[in-house]
Amino acid sequence: MRYPLKYGLFMAAYYITNSVYQGFITLYYKSAGMNEAQRGILIAAVSLVSVFAQPFWGGVGDRARSRARVIRLLCLGACVMVGLFFSAGSSFGLLLAFTCVFAAFYTSIQPMGDSVILESLQEAVRRDKITEPEDARKALMQILAEMIGAGEPLNLSTTPAVVLVIGVNGVGKTTSIAKIANLLKKDGKKVILAAADTFRAAAIDQIAVWADRVGVELVRHDEGSDPASVVYDAISAAKSRHADVLIVDTAGRLHNKKNLMDELAKINRVISRELPDAARETLLILDATTGQNAVIQASEFKNAADITGLVLTKLDGTAKGGIVFSIKRELDIPVKFIGVGEQMEDLQVFHADEFVRAMFEE
C-alpha cells in the first residue's frame, strides 16, 4: 500500500460518517414511525445518489479536477433539497433531501486512487472477453495511455512566441532549454535565449555554452542583475531581429516560495506589457527519477505560475516516469517533451502510446 496513512484516514472518515448516518436513520425510524414503504423509498434514494455522486466528485486521487465536480455536486444537492422539501412539505421530505446530500458526501470520500486502473482493466476484460495475458497487457497499456492523454504541441502561433522555462536546480533545466532550442531551430524557427537565471552561480556561463553549441543568440546580463530586465532586453532583441521564439531561462530556486512567485510575476508582467498578444508557454522541467517529490514540485510551481506543460527528463536511466500519472491525475498538466539522453537530439515530443510502451519494455 503506497499511502497507508492517507488511506487509513480516509477509510476511518468513511466508516465514521457511515456509522453516524446509520445511527441517525435508526433514530428517525423510531421517532417518526416510518412504515416499510417509506423506508424502502429512503434506502432506494440513498443507493441511487451514492451511485451517481461518485463520478461527480472524482475521489481522493483527483484533487485537481475535484473543484468543478464539488460545485456541481453541491448544486445537485441543493436542488434535491429544495425540490423535495417544498414538494413533500413534510419532515420526511426534508429527511430524504438531507439523506441524498449526506449519501453523496460519504460516497465521495471512498478511496479510489490507483484502483481506477484496476477497475478499468477488469471492465475491459469482461467487455472484450479477454483470456490471454498478452491481450490483458495491451488493454492495460491502452488504459494507461488514455489516463495520460495525448501530448499537446507548443503554442507558437505568434511571432515571436514566448516559452518560459521553470524548475528546480539539478533537474536538467538548462540542457532541456538547449534541446528545445535545437528542436525548434531544426524546424526552421529563429530562436533567441534569455539568460534570466541570474541568481545561480555559473548559470549564465552554462547557458552561453549551450547557446553556442546550438547556434542561437543569447541575451545576457551580469550575475545578480534583475531577471526582468534581462527579459525586457531579450524581448526587444526578438522584435528587432524578427525571431520566431524567445525561450526564457528562470531561477530554479529563490530564497522562499514568495520570492519565486514575485519574480515570476514580475517577468510575466514584462512579457504581458511588451508582447500582450504573444503566444506563451510555461514549461516545468521535472526529473523522472525523483518520484513523489516531482508531484510536490509540480504543485508548488503551479501555485506560482500558470504551467502549460511538462518536460520529463532523465528517462534514459532506470526511471520509467510513472510519476507522470500522479501529476496528470492530481494537477492535470500535459507532458510535452521527454528527455531520454544527454545528446542534443535526445529530446522527444511526447506521445502517450510510445511512452506507455516504453514502460512495459523489459
CSV table of C-alpha atoms in Angstrom, one decimal:
chain,number,residue,atom,x,y,z
A,1,MET,CA,0.0,0.0,0.0
A,2,ARG,CA,1.6,3.3,-1.2
A,3,TYR,CA,0.0,5.7,1.2
A,4,PRO,CA,-1.1,3.8,4.3
A,5,LEU,CA,-1.6,6.9,6.5
A,6,LYS,CA,-3.7,8.8,4.0
A,7,TYR,CA,-5.6,5.6,3.1
A,8,GLY,CA,-6.3,4.8,6.7
A,9,LEU,CA,-7.5,8.3,7.5
A,10,PHE,CA,-10.0,8.3,4.6
A,11,MET,CA,-11.2,4.8,5.5
A,12,ALA,CA,-11.7,5.9,9.1
A,13,ALA,CA,-13.6,9.0,7.9
A,14,TYR,CA,-15.8,6.9,5.6
A,15,TYR,CA,-16.8,4.4,8.3
A,16,ILE,CA,-17.4,7.0,11.0
A,17,THR,CA,-19.5,9.0,8.7
A,18,ASN,CA,-21.4,5.9,7.6
A,19,SER,CA,-22.0,4.9,11.2
A,20,VAL,CA,-23.3,8.4,12.2
A,21,TYR,CA,-25.6,8.3,9.2
A,22,GLN,CA,-27.0,4.8,10.1
A,23,GLY,CA,-27.5,5.9,13.7
A,24,PHE,CA,-29.4,9.0,12.6
A,25,ILE,CA,-31.7,7.0,10.3
A,26,THR,CA,-32.3,4.4,13.0
A,27,LEU,CA,-33.3,7.1,15.5
A,28,TYR,CA,-35.6,8.7,12.9
A,29,TYR,CA,-37.3,5.3,12.2
A,30,LYS,CA,-38.2,5.1,15.9
A,31,SER,CA,-39.3,8.7,16.4
A,32,ALA,CA,-41.2,9.2,13.1
A,33,GLY,CA,-42.8,5.8,13.0
A,34,MET,CA,-41.9,5.2,9.3
A,35,ASN,CA,-43.6,2.4,7.5
A,36,GLU,CA,-42.0,-0.1,5.3
A,37,ALA,CA,-42.8,1.8,2.1
A,38,GLN,CA,-41.1,5.0,3.4
A,39,ARG,CA,-38.1,3.0,4.5
A,40,GLY,CA,-37.8,1.4,1.0
A,41,ILE,CA,-38.0,4.8,-0.7
A,42,LEU,CA,-35.4,6.2,1.6
A,43,ILE,CA,-33.0,3.3,1.1
A,44,ALA,CA,-33.5,3.5,-2.7
A,45,ALA,CA,-32.7,7.2,-2.7
A,46,VAL,CA,-29.6,6.6,-0.7
A,47,SER,CA,-28.4,3.9,-3.1
A,48,LEU,CA,-29.1,5.9,-6.3
A,49,VAL,CA,-27.4,9.1,-5.1
A,50,SER,CA,-24.4,7.1,-3.8
A,51,VAL,CA,-24.0,5.6,-7.3
A,52,PHE,CA,-24.4,8.8,-9.2
A,53,ALA,CA,-22.5,11.1,-6.8
A,54,GLN,CA,-19.1,9.3,-7.2
A,55,PRO,CA,-18.3,10.3,-10.8
A,56,PHE,CA,-19.2,14.0,-9.9
A,57,TRP,CA,-16.7,14.1,-7.1
A,58,GLY,CA,-13.7,12.2,-8.6
A,59,GLY,CA,-12.3,10.5,-5.5
A,60,VAL,CA,-9.2,11.0,-3.3
A,61,GLY,CA,-6.7,11.0,-6.2
A,62,ASP,CA,-8.4,13.6,-8.4
A,63,ARG,CA,-7.9,16.7,-6.4
A,64,ALA,CA,-7.1,18.9,-9.4
A,65,ARG,CA,-10.4,18.3,-11.1
A,66,SER,CA,-12.5,18.0,-7.9
A,67,ARG,CA,-13.3,21.7,-7.6
A,68,ALA,CA,-15.7,21.8,-10.5
A,69,ARG,CA,-17.2,18.5,-9.5
A,70,VAL,CA,-17.7,19.6,-6.0
A,71,ILE,CA,-19.6,22.7,-7.2
A,72,ARG,CA,-21.8,20.5,-9.5
A,73,LEU,CA,-22.4,18.1,-6.6
A,74,LEU,CA,-23.3,20.9,-4.2
A,75,CYS,CA,-25.7,22.3,-6.8
A,76,LEU,CA,-27.2,18.9,-7.3
A,77,GLY,CA,-27.7,18.5,-3.5
A,78,ALA,CA,-29.2,22.0,-3.2
A,79,CYS,CA,-31.7,21.3,-6.0
A,80,VAL,CA,-32.7,17.9,-4.4
A,81,MET,CA,-33.1,19.5,-1.0
A,82,VAL,CA,-35.2,22.5,-2.2
A,83,GLY,CA,-37.3,20.4,-4.5
A,84,LEU,CA,-38.1,17.6,-2.0
A,85,PHE,CA,-38.6,20.0,0.9
A,86,PHE,CA,-41.2,22.2,-0.9
A,87,SER,CA,-42.9,19.3,-2.8
A,88,ALA,CA,-43.2,17.0,0.1
A,89,GLY,CA,-43.9,19.7,2.7
A,90,SER,CA,-43.1,17.3,5.5
A,91,SER,CA,-40.3,16.3,7.8
A,92,PHE,CA,-39.9,13.1,5.7
A,93,GLY,CA,-39.3,15.1,2.6
A,94,LEU,CA,-36.6,17.1,4.4
A,95,LEU,CA,-35.0,14.0,5.8
A,96,LEU,CA,-35.0,12.4,2.3
A,97,ALA,CA,-33.2,15.5,0.9
A,98,PHE,CA,-30.7,15.5,3.7
A,99,THR,CA,-30.1,11.9,3.1
A,100,CYS,CA,-29.3,12.4,-0.5
A,101,VAL,CA,-26.7,15.1,0.2
A,102,PHE,CA,-25.2,13.0,3.1
A,103,ALA,CA,-25.0,9.9,1.0
A,104,ALA,CA,-23.3,11.8,-1.8
A,105,PHE,CA,-20.7,13.1,0.8
A,106,TYR,CA,-19.8,9.8,2.4
A,107,THR,CA,-19.6,8.1,-1.1
A,108,SER,CA,-17.3,10.8,-2.3
A,109,ILE,CA,-14.6,10.1,0.4
A,110,GLN,CA,-14.3,6.4,-0.5
A,111,PRO,CA,-10.7,5.7,-1.6
A,112,MET,CA,-10.3,5.4,-5.4
A,113,GLY,CA,-6.8,6.4,-6.5
A,114,ASP,CA,-5.0,3.6,-8.3
A,115,SER,CA,-8.0,1.3,-8.0
A,116,VAL,CA,-9.4,3.2,-11.0
A,117,ILE,CA,-6.8,1.5,-13.2
A,118,LEU,CA,-7.7,-2.0,-11.9
A,119,GLU,CA,-11.4,-1.4,-12.2
A,120,SER,CA,-10.9,-0.2,-15.8
A,121,LEU,CA,-8.9,-3.2,-16.6
A,122,GLN,CA,-11.5,-5.6,-15.1
A,123,GLU,CA,-14.2,-3.9,-17.1
A,124,ALA,CA,-12.1,-4.3,-20.3
A,125,VAL,CA,-11.5,-8.0,-19.6
A,126,ARG,CA,-15.3,-8.6,-19.1
A,127,ARG,CA,-16.3,-6.4,-22.0
A,128,ASP,CA,-13.8,-7.8,-24.6
A,129,LYS,CA,-13.8,-11.4,-23.1
A,130,ILE,CA,-10.1,-11.3,-22.7
A,131,THR,CA,-8.5,-14.6,-21.7
A,132,GLU,CA,-4.9,-14.3,-22.8
A,133,PRO,CA,-2.2,-12.4,-20.7
A,134,GLU,CA,-0.9,-10.6,-23.7
A,135,ASP,CA,-4.3,-9.2,-24.6
A,136,ALA,CA,-4.7,-8.1,-21.0
A,137,ARG,CA,-1.3,-6.4,-21.1
A,138,LYS,CA,-2.4,-4.5,-24.3
A,139,ALA,CA,-5.7,-3.5,-22.7
A,140,LEU,CA,-3.7,-2.1,-19.6
A,141,MET,CA,-1.4,-0.2,-21.9
A,142,GLN,CA,-4.4,1.4,-23.6
A,143,ILE,CA,-5.9,2.4,-20.3
A,144,LEU,CA,-2.7,4.0,-19.1
A,145,ALA,CA,-2.3,5.9,-22.4
A,146,GLU,CA,-5.8,7.2,-22.1
A,147,MET,CA,-5.2,8.3,-18.5
A,148,ILE,CA,-2.2,10.4,-19.5
A,149,GLY,CA,-3.9,11.9,-22.5
A,150,ALA,CA,-2.5,13.0,-25.8
A,151,GLY,CA,0.5,15.2,-25.8
A,152,GLU,CA,-0.1,18.8,-26.8
A,153,PRO,CA,2.3,20.7,-29.2
A,154,LEU,CA,3.8,24.0,-28.2
A,155,ASN,CA,1.7,27.0,-29.0
A,156,LEU,CA,3.9,29.1,-31.3
A,157,SER,CA,1.1,30.8,-33.2
A,158,THR,CA,2.6,34.3,-33.0
A,159,THR,CA,5.9,35.9,-33.9
A,160,PRO,CA,7.6,36.0,-31.6
A,161,ALA,CA,6.2,33.3,-29.2
A,162,VAL,CA,7.5,33.1,-25.7
A,163,VAL,CA,8.5,29.9,-23.8
A,164,LEU,CA,9.1,30.4,-20.1
A,165,VAL,CA,11.1,27.6,-18.6
A,166,ILE,CA,10.9,26.9,-14.8
A,167,GLY,CA,12.1,24.1,-12.5
A,168,VAL,CA,14.4,23.5,-9.5
A,169,ASN,CA,18.2,23.3,-9.9
A,170,GLY,CA,19.6,20.0,-10.9
A,171,VAL,CA,16.7,18.6,-13.0
A,172,GLY,CA,18.3,19.3,-16.3
A,173,LYS,CA,16.6,22.7,-17.0
A,174,THR,CA,19.4,24.4,-18.9
A,175,THR,CA,20.1,21.3,-21.1
A,176,SER,CA,16.4,21.0,-21.8
A,177,ILE,CA,16.3,24.6,-22.9
A,178,ALA,CA,19.1,23.9,-25.3
A,179,LYS,CA,17.4,20.8,-26.7
A,180,ILE,CA,14.1,22.6,-27.2
A,181,ALA,CA,16.0,25.4,-29.0
A,182,ASN,CA,17.8,22.8,-31.2
A,183,LEU,CA,14.5,21.1,-32.0
A,184,LEU,CA,12.9,24.4,-33.0
A,185,LYS,CA,15.9,25.5,-35.0
A,186,LYS,CA,15.8,22.3,-37.0
A,187,ASP,CA,12.1,23.0,-37.6
A,188,GLY,CA,13.2,26.3,-39.3
A,189,LYS,CA,12.5,28.6,-36.3
A,190,LYS,CA,14.7,31.5,-35.4
A,191,VAL,CA,15.3,31.2,-31.7
A,192,ILE,CA,16.7,33.6,-29.0
A,193,LEU,CA,17.5,32.6,-25.5
A,194,ALA,CA,17.2,34.8,-22.4
A,195,ALA,CA,19.6,34.1,-19.5
A,196,ALA,CA,17.2,35.2,-16.8
A,197,ASP,CA,18.6,32.8,-14.1
A,198,THR,CA,20.9,35.5,-12.7
A,199,PHE,CA,21.0,34.1,-9.1
A,200,ARG,CA,22.7,30.7,-9.6
A,201,ALA,CA,26.5,30.8,-9.9
A,202,ALA,CA,27.7,30.0,-13.4
A,203,ALA,CA,24.1,29.6,-14.7
A,204,ILE,CA,24.7,32.3,-17.3
A,205,ASP,CA,28.0,30.8,-18.5
A,206,GLN,CA,26.4,27.4,-18.7
A,207,ILE,CA,23.5,28.5,-20.9
A,208,ALA,CA,26.0,30.5,-23.0
A,209,VAL,CA,28.0,27.4,-23.8
A,210,TRP,CA,24.7,25.6,-24.9
A,211,ALA,CA,23.7,28.6,-27.0
A,212,ASP,CA,27.0,28.4,-28.9
A,213,ARG,CA,26.6,24.7,-29.4
A,214,VAL,CA,23.0,25.1,-30.8
A,215,GLY,CA,23.9,28.2,-32.8
A,216,VAL,CA,21.3,30.6,-31.4
A,217,GLU,CA,21.6,34.1,-30.0
A,218,LEU,CA,21.7,34.6,-26.2
A,219,VAL,CA,20.7,37.8,-24.3
A,220,ARG,CA,22.5,38.0,-21.0
A,221,HIS,CA,23.4,40.4,-18.2
A,222,ASP,CA,25.8,40.1,-15.3
A,223,GLU,CA,25.3,37.7,-12.5
A,224,GLY,CA,23.0,39.1,-9.8
A,225,SER,CA,21.2,41.5,-12.2
A,226,ASP,CA,17.4,41.9,-12.4
A,227,PRO,CA,15.9,38.9,-14.3
A,228,ALA,CA,13.0,41.1,-15.5
A,229,SER,CA,15.4,43.5,-17.2
A,230,VAL,CA,17.1,40.5,-19.0
A,231,VAL,CA,13.6,39.5,-20.3
A,232,TYR,CA,12.9,43.1,-21.4
A,233,ASP,CA,16.1,43.3,-23.4
A,234,ALA,CA,15.5,39.8,-24.8
A,235,ILE,CA,12.0,40.8,-26.0
A,236,SER,CA,13.5,43.9,-27.6
A,237,ALA,CA,16.1,41.7,-29.4
A,238,ALA,CA,13.4,39.3,-30.5
A,239,LYS,CA,11.3,42.1,-32.0
A,240,SER,CA,14.2,43.8,-33.8
A,241,ARG,CA,15.7,40.5,-35.2
A,242,HIS,CA,12.3,39.1,-36.1
A,243,ALA,CA,12.8,36.0,-34.0
A,244,ASP,CA,10.1,33.3,-34.1
A,245,VAL,CA,10.6,32.0,-30.5
A,246,LEU,CA,12.0,33.6,-27.3
A,247,ILE,CA,13.0,31.0,-24.7
A,248,VAL,CA,13.4,32.4,-21.1
A,249,ASP,CA,15.5,30.6,-18.5
A,250,THR,CA,14.5,31.4,-14.9
A,251,ALA,CA,15.9,30.9,-11.4
A,252,GLY,CA,15.5,27.4,-10.2
A,253,ARG,CA,15.2,28.2,-6.5
A,254,LEU,CA,14.9,31.6,-4.8
A,255,HIS,CA,15.1,32.2,-1.1
A,256,ASN,CA,11.5,31.2,-0.5
A,257,LYS,CA,8.2,30.5,-2.3
A,258,LYS,CA,7.1,34.1,-2.1
A,259,ASN,CA,10.3,35.3,-3.8
A,260,LEU,CA,9.8,32.8,-6.5
A,261,MET,CA,6.2,33.8,-7.1
A,262,ASP,CA,7.1,37.5,-7.0
A,263,GLU,CA,9.9,37.1,-9.5
A,264,LEU,CA,7.8,35.0,-12.0
A,265,ALA,CA,5.0,37.5,-11.6
A,266,LYS,CA,7.4,40.4,-12.4
A,267,ILE,CA,8.7,38.6,-15.5
A,268,ASN,CA,5.2,37.8,-16.7
A,269,ARG,CA,4.2,41.5,-16.3
A,270,VAL,CA,7.1,42.5,-18.5
A,271,ILE,CA,6.1,39.9,-21.1
A,272,SER,CA,2.4,41.0,-21.0
A,273,ARG,CA,3.3,44.6,-21.3
A,274,GLU,CA,5.8,44.2,-24.2
A,275,LEU,CA,4.2,41.3,-26.0
A,276,PRO,CA,0.5,41.5,-25.0
A,277,ASP,CA,-0.8,39.3,-27.8
A,278,ALA,CA,2.1,36.8,-27.9
A,279,ALA,CA,1.5,33.1,-27.7
A,280,ARG,CA,3.0,31.9,-24.4
A,281,GLU,CA,4.1,28.6,-22.9
A,282,THR,CA,5.3,27.9,-19.3
A,283,LEU,CA,7.1,24.6,-19.2
A,284,LEU,CA,8.0,22.9,-15.9
A,285,ILE,CA,11.1,20.7,-16.0
A,286,LEU,CA,10.9,17.6,-13.8
A,287,ASP,CA,13.4,14.9,-13.1
A,288,ALA,CA,11.8,11.5,-13.7
A,289,THR,CA,14.0,9.8,-11.0
A,290,THR,CA,12.6,11.9,-8.1
A,291,GLY,CA,9.4,10.0,-7.7
A,292,GLN,CA,6.7,11.6,-5.4
A,293,ASN,CA,8.9,14.7,-5.0
A,294,ALA,CA,8.1,15.6,-8.6
A,295,VAL,CA,4.4,15.9,-7.6
A,296,ILE,CA,5.3,18.2,-4.8
A,297,GLN,CA,7.5,20.3,-7.1
A,298,ALA,CA,4.8,20.5,-9.7
A,299,SER,CA,2.2,21.5,-7.1
A,300,GLU,CA,4.4,24.3,-5.7
A,301,PHE,CA,5.3,25.7,-9.1
A,302,LYS,CA,1.7,25.5,-10.2
A,303,ASN,CA,0.8,27.8,-7.3
A,304,ALA,CA,3.4,30.3,-8.6
A,305,ALA,CA,2.9,30.1,-12.4
A,306,ASP,CA,0.3,29.1,-15.0
A,307,ILE,CA,2.1,25.9,-16.2
A,308,THR,CA,1.1,24.8,-19.7
A,309,GLY,CA,3.2,21.7,-20.0
A,310,LEU,CA,5.9,19.4,-18.5
A,311,VAL,CA,9.3,18.3,-19.7
A,312,LEU,CA,10.2,15.0,-18.1
A,313,THR,CA,14.0,14.5,-18.0
A,314,LYS,CA,16.4,11.6,-17.3
A,315,LEU,CA,14.3,8.8,-18.7
A,316,ASP,CA,17.4,7.2,-20.1
A,317,GLY,CA,18.2,5.5,-16.8
A,318,THR,CA,16.2,3.2,-14.6
A,319,ALA,CA,13.3,5.7,-14.2
A,320,LYS,CA,10.2,4.8,-16.1
A,321,GLY,CA,8.4,8.1,-15.5
A,322,GLY,CA,5.4,6.5,-13.8
A,323,ILE,CA,5.1,9.6,-11.6
A,324,VAL,CA,3.6,11.4,-14.6
A,325,PHE,CA,0.3,9.5,-13.9
A,326,SER,CA,0.1,11.1,-10.4
A,327,ILE,CA,0.8,14.6,-11.8
A,328,LYS,CA,-1.7,14.2,-14.6
A,329,ARG,CA,-4.4,12.9,-12.2
A,330,GLU,CA,-3.8,15.4,-9.4
A,331,LEU,CA,-2.7,18.5,-11.4
A,332,ASP,CA,-3.9,17.8,-14.9
A,333,ILE,CA,-0.8,19.2,-16.6
A,334,PRO,CA,0.1,17.7,-20.0
A,335,VAL,CA,3.5,16.3,-20.8
A,336,LYS,CA,5.0,18.0,-23.9
A,337,PHE,CA,8.6,16.6,-24.1
A,338,ILE,CA,10.6,13.8,-22.6
A,339,GLY,CA,14.4,13.6,-22.3
A,340,VAL,CA,16.0,10.2,-23.0
A,341,GLY,CA,19.7,11.0,-23.0
A,342,GLU,CA,22.5,13.6,-22.8
A,343,GLN,CA,22.9,14.2,-26.6
A,344,MET,CA,21.3,17.2,-28.3
A,345,GLU,CA,18.9,15.0,-30.2
A,346,ASP,CA,17.7,13.2,-27.1
A,347,LEU,CA,14.6,15.3,-26.5
A,348,GLN,CA,11.5,13.8,-28.0
A,349,VAL,CA,8.0,15.2,-28.5
A,350,PHE,CA,5.7,13.3,-26.0
A,351,HIS,CA,3.5,10.5,-27.4
A,352,ALA,CA,1.4,8.7,-24.8
A,353,ASP,CA,1.3,5.4,-26.7
A,354,GLU,CA,5.1,5.3,-27.1
A,355,PHE,CA,5.7,6.4,-23.5
A,356,VAL,CA,3.5,3.6,-22.1
A,357,ARG,CA,5.0,1.1,-24.4
A,358,ALA,CA,8.5,2.0,-23.1
A,359,MET,CA,7.3,1.5,-19.6
A,360,PHE,CA,6.5,-2.1,-20.4
A,361,GLU,CA,9.7,-2.9,-22.2
A,362,GLU,CA,11.9,-5.4,-20.3
